Structure formats: structure tokens, C-alpha cells
Amino acid sequence: MDDLGFILLSYIAALGGAAALVWQVLRRGRALGAELPDEDKPWI
Amino acid sequence: MASSSASGSTATNSSTTGRTRGAGTGTTFTRWLGIVTIALMAAVVLFGLVLSPADVVQGESVRILYVHVGTVWVAYLAFIVTAVSSGAYLWRRTHSLTWDRIAGASAEIGVLFMAVTLLTGSLWGRLSWGTFWVWDARVTTTAFLFITYVGYLAVRGLGGSHEQRARRSAVVALLAVIEIPLVHFSVKLWRSVHQDASVAGRTTDVTLDGLMLFTLVLATVAFTLLYVWYVLHRQRVMAMEDALDDKGLDLALAERRREAQDATSTTGEVTN
């Protein structure tokens, strides 16, 4: 299967990119959540 | 004077914000949505790489297309949502910044997935066409769309008030979305090596293996759920960033007023 490297790279790029974005938004959300009172978070 | 104002600002900041630890952007709904999305992504990897068969013509490289189609679908969806939310911001009399935040969050994930689309398309092109890149109508217009939305995000990053950011980025979003039909119909408008729609095309005579079609739909659903999860969290993060920004501005204004009053009273004492 000569195409394996290209195929794996596609999946790593898609899932890795998504995971990085998810991790970044969760980290930022936790950091800001600790700075603000609950009245500034209407979703709670 | 400078050191006293800085320490005063810090003291006021920590006393007025009333810190509540541990409350981020998650809710019960988004947690469940996240779990379902992770499970579906794992299924996409399993079906895409292992269980689905190789294509008769394309061979194993067809596995790239499950990711390619899923991400381009989400990118289109994201850019359309950005335009609709921007339109809602400009049209609604309330000018709610929530619409602007949804537009911005949607564009961010759209840009990421458009980048993945270009990368996966390039890898697939190397295996199928023998080259990573061709100046083909579909490929070129897609790259142009990607650059346009990178520009949109840059416009969002310019200075100014939240309302200024919302207004100018909304105008850019409404102009940028015009490119989507151009990209979509580029394969019909110009001679293109990129194939037309295989599954949703009206005139298509392509028949997909059941497991291949299932994997394609599974990937599309999984990436769509990921998009919904991201937009929900990101627009909440943006709301908190704006709230913190407003608090900082209020504190700075109060500080300046106090300094001005101090200066006035000192001048008055000297005059007397």
C-alpha cells in the first residue's frame, strides 16, 4: 500500500487540526471563566 | 503616580470581578455533544481506514476523500453561517453582538477546515493526477476563498470597539460569501480536471458501494457535529473576552476620572 503515508497524513491533518482548535478553545474558556463572575456567563 | 495607579487598578480588578473558579464554556449539552462527536470521529477513522473497501478506479486513495468531502462541507457551511449571522447583526435593530461572535467563531473553524480541504485535496491530487497542485478552476477558486476568509479573520483582529469590529467584519462576510457559488459552479463554468458532484449531482451515474457511502455520510455528520460544538464554545469564549475587555475599559475610565479629580483638587489647593 504505497499510498499509506498520504492517507495517514490526511487523517492526521484533519483530526490533529481539529484537536488543536478544541484544546485551545477549552483552555481559553477555562482561563477566562476563572476571571469572570457567573453573571457574565449566561449559559451557566 | 504611575505605580499607585497601577496597584490601585489591580486591587479594584480582583475585588470587582468576583472570581468563580472552574466555570468555563461547557454545559451538559455541549459535553454530551463532545462525547458523541469523539465517538463518531473514532468511527470515521475505523471505517475510513479499515472497514470501507478500496475503489475500483482510485484504489486506496479514495480513503482521503472521506476527510476531504467532510471538511469542505463544513467549510462551506461555516462560511454561509458567517454570512447569515453577519446579515442578522446588521439587519436586527438590537445589533446583538452574539450574531457577530457566531459569525467569527464559524469563520475560524471554516478557515481551518478549508486549509485541511486544500491539503487533503493536494495529497489526493498527487496520487490521482500525479501532481500536488494544478491551476484548475475549482482548486484555484477554493484557494482564493481560503485567502479571503483569512483576510476576514484579519479584519476582525483590527482595533476599535466591539461594534466597529462587528460592523466592518459583517460587511466583509457578506461580500466574501459571494465566492461560494463561484467555487461550487467553477467545474461547470470552466474546463476543470476536478470532478463534478459524485453523490449529490443530478446527472451523476456514479454508484457508490454501500459501505463507502455510509463512511462518507458518517464523516460529514461527525465533522458537522464538531463544527456545532466548536461554534458554541468559541462564541462563549468571545463573549467572555468582550466582557473582560469592557470591565478593563470601565476600570481604566474610573481610574482616569479619579486622577483628573485628584489633579483638580491639588490645583485648587495651590490656588487657595
GROMACS .gro file of N, CA and C in nm, chain B residues 1-2 21 63 75 80 82 94 123 165 169 228-229 231 248 254-255 260 270:
model
   57
   45MET      N    1   0.315   5.838   4.094
   45MET     CA    2   0.174   5.840   4.050
   45MET      C    3   0.142   5.717   3.966
   46ALA      N    4   0.236   5.686   3.878
   46ALA     CA    5   0.212   5.572   3.790
   46ALA      C    6   0.202   5.442   3.867
   65ARG      N    7  -1.411   2.995   4.023
   65ARG     CA    8  -1.323   2.902   3.955
   65ARG      C    9  -1.400   2.784   3.895
  107ARG      N   10  -0.979   0.679   0.026
  107ARG     CA   11  -0.995   0.699   0.172
  107ARG      C   12  -0.971   0.844   0.211
  119ALA      N   13  -1.665   2.361   0.583
  119ALA     CA   14  -1.612   2.494   0.547
  119ALA      C   15  -1.719   2.577   0.476
  124ILE      N   16  -2.124   3.012   0.513
  124ILE     CA   17  -2.264   3.055   0.493
  124ILE      C   18  -2.322   3.103   0.627
  126THR      N   19  -2.154   3.225   0.871
  126THR     CA   20  -2.088   3.354   0.896
  126THR      C   21  -2.163   3.467   0.825
  138THR      N   22  -3.150   4.545   1.724
  138THR     CA   23  -3.077   4.532   1.851
  138THR      C   24  -2.926   4.532   1.830
  167LEU      N   25  -0.295   1.616  -0.153
  167LEU     CA   26  -0.241   1.481  -0.136
  167LEU      C   27  -0.311   1.382  -0.230
  209ARG      N   28  -1.586   4.647   1.520
  209ARG     CA   29  -1.540   4.516   1.472
  209ARG      C   30  -1.655   4.441   1.405
  213SER      N   31  -1.659   4.373   0.992
  213SER     CA   32  -1.641   4.232   0.955
  213SER      C   33  -1.769   4.175   0.893
  272VAL      N   34  -2.057   2.235   1.522
  272VAL     CA   35  -2.157   2.290   1.615
  272VAL      C   36  -2.095   2.306   1.754
  273TRP      N   37  -2.023   2.203   1.797
  273TRP     CA   38  -1.959   2.207   1.930
  273TRP      C   39  -1.862   2.325   1.937
  275VAL      N   40  -1.844   2.607   1.755
  275VAL     CA   41  -1.907   2.739   1.749
  275VAL      C   42  -1.970   2.776   1.883
  292GLY      N   43  -1.228   4.601   3.178
  292GLY     CA   44  -1.098   4.668   3.178
  292GLY      C   45  -1.112   4.813   3.137
  298ALA      N   46  -1.260   5.483   3.510
  298ALA     CA   47  -1.275   5.523   3.651
  298ALA      C   48  -1.143   5.575   3.705
  299GLU      N   49  -1.034   5.509   3.666
  299GLU     CA   50  -0.901   5.548   3.710
  299GLU      C   51  -0.866   5.688   3.659
  304ALA      N   52  -0.808   6.275   3.735
  304ALA     CA   53  -0.849   6.411   3.699
  304ALA      C   54  -0.900   6.487   3.821
  314VAL      N   55  -0.345   7.463   4.566
  314VAL     CA   56  -0.231   7.550   4.537
  314VAL      C   57  -0.280   7.693   4.514
   0.00000   0.00000   0.00000
